Tab-separated table of C-alpha atoms in Angstrom:
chain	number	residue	atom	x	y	z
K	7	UNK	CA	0.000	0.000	0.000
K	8	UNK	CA	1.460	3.869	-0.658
K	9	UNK	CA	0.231	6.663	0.857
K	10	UNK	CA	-2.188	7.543	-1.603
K	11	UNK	CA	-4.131	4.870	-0.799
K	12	UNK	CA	-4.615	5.765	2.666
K	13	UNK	CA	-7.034	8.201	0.897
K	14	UNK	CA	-9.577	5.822	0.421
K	15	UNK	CA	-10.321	5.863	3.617
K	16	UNK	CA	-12.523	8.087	5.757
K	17	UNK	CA	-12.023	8.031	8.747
K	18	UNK	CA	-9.074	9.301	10.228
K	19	UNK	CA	-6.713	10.706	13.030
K	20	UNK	CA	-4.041	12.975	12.965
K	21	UNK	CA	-1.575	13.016	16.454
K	22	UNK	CA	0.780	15.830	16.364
K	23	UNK	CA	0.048	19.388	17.218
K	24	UNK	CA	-3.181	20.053	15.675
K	25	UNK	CA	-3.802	23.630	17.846
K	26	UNK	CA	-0.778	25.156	16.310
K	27	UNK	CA	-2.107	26.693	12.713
K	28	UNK	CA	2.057	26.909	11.997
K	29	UNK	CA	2.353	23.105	12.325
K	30	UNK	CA	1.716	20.592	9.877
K	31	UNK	CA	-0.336	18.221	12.113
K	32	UNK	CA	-2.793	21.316	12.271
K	33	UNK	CA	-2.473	21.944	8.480
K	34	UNK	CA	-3.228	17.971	7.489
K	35	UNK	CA	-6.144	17.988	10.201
K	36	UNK	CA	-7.747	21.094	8.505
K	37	UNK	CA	-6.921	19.700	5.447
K	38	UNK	CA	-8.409	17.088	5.661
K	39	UNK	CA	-11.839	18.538	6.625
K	40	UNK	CA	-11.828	20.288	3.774
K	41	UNK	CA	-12.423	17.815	2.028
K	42	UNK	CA	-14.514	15.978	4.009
K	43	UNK	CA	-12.857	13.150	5.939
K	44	UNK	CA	-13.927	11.990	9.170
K	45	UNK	CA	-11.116	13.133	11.007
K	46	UNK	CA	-10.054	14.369	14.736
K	47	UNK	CA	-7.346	15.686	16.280
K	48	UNK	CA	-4.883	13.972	19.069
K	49	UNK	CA	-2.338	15.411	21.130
K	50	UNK	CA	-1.679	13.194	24.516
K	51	UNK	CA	0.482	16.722	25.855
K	52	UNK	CA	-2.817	18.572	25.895
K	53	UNK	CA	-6.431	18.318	27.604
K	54	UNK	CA	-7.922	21.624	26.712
K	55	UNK	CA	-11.168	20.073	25.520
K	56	UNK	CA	-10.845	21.386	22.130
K	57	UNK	CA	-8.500	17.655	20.972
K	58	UNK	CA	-8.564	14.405	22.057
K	59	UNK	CA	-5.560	13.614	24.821
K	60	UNK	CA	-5.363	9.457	23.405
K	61	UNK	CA	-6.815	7.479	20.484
K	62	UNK	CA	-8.800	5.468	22.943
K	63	UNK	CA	-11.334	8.623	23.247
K	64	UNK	CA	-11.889	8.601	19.239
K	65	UNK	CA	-15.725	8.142	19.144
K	66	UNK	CA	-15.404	6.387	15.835
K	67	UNK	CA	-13.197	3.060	14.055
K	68	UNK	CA	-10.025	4.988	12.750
K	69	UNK	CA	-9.146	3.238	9.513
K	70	UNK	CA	-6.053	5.295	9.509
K	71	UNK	CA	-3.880	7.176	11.918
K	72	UNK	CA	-1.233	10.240	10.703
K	73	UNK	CA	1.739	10.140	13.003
K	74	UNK	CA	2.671	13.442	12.914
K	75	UNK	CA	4.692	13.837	16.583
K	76	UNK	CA	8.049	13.108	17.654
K	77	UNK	CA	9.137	9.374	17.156
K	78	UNK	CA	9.817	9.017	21.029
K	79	UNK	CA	6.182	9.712	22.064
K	80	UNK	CA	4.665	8.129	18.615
K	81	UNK	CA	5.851	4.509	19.616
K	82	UNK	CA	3.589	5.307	22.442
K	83	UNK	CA	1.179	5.895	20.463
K	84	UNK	CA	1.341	2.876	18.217
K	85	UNK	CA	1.221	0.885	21.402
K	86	UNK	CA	-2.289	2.165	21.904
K	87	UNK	CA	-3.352	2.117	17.842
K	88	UNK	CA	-1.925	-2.314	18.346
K	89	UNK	CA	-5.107	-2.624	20.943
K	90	UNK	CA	-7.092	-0.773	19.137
K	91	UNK	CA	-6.791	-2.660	16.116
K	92	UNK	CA	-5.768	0.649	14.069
K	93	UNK	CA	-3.501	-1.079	11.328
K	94	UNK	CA	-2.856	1.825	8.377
K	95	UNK	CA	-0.026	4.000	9.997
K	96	UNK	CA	1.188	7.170	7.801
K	97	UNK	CA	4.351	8.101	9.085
K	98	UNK	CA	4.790	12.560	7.952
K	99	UNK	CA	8.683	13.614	7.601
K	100	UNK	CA	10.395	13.938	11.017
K	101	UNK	CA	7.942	11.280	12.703
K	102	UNK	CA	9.547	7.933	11.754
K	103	UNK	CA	12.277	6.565	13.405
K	104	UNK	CA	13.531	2.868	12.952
K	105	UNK	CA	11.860	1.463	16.100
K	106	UNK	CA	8.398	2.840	14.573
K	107	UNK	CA	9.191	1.260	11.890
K	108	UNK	CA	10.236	-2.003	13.328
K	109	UNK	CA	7.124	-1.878	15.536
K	110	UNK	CA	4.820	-1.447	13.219
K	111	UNK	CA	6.078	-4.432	10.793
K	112	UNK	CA	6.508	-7.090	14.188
K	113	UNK	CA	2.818	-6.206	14.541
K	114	UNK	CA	1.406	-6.087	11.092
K	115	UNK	CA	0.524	-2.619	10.314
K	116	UNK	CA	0.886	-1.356	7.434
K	117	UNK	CA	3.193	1.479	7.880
K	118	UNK	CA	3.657	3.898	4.978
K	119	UNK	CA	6.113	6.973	5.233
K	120	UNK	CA	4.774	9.795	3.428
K	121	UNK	CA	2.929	13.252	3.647
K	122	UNK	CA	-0.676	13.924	3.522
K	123	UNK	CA	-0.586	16.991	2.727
K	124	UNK	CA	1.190	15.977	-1.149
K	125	UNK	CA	-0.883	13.102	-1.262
K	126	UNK	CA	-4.099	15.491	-0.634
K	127	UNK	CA	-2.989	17.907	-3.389
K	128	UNK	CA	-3.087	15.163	-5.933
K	129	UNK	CA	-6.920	14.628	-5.691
């Protein structure tokens, strides 16, 4: 699967930090919306109320997740996407790291590195 794929699925999540309009987490998540995905925001540094703090508190089945956050706290993150049974992983520029990527193959996800924000343009 390549990252353009991803796109044919709806609903999504984008971790990273999706309050700050100057960082690309933000820009994918409003992106996104745009054109009408089924997407929310994580960041587990923040419980303001406007984001979701962990992928457990998605109301929905995320088909795919955008790891858009420092490697060190996204293997934390794909710890929680295993039990949820979230197996599409797009890994943005300056997210993956060779443990992500190790994790994510010892546990079947399908782990693409790649940016949404190209991928988006395309359509």
């Amino acid at each position: 699967m390549n990252a353009s794929e991803f796109l044919d699925y709806k609903n999504w999540v984008v971790v990273g930090d999706v309050l700050n309009s100057s960082k690309y987490a933000y820009k994918i998540l409003d992106s996104l919306k745009k054109q009408e995905f089924n997407v929310a925001g994580v960041n587990p540094s923040v419980t303001d109320g406007k984001i979701y703090n962990c992928l457990s508190d998605i109301p929905y089945k995320v088909d795919v997740l955008d790891l858009c956050i420092n490697p060190y706290k996204g293997i934390k993150i794909l710890k929680e996407a295993q039990e949820l049974k979230i197996d599409k992983i797009l890994i943005q520029p300056g997210a993956q790291s060779s443990e992500i990527l190790s994790f994510c193959e010892l546990n079947g996800m399908d782990a693409v590195e790649g940016c949404a924000l190209i991928e988006l343009s395309k359509r």
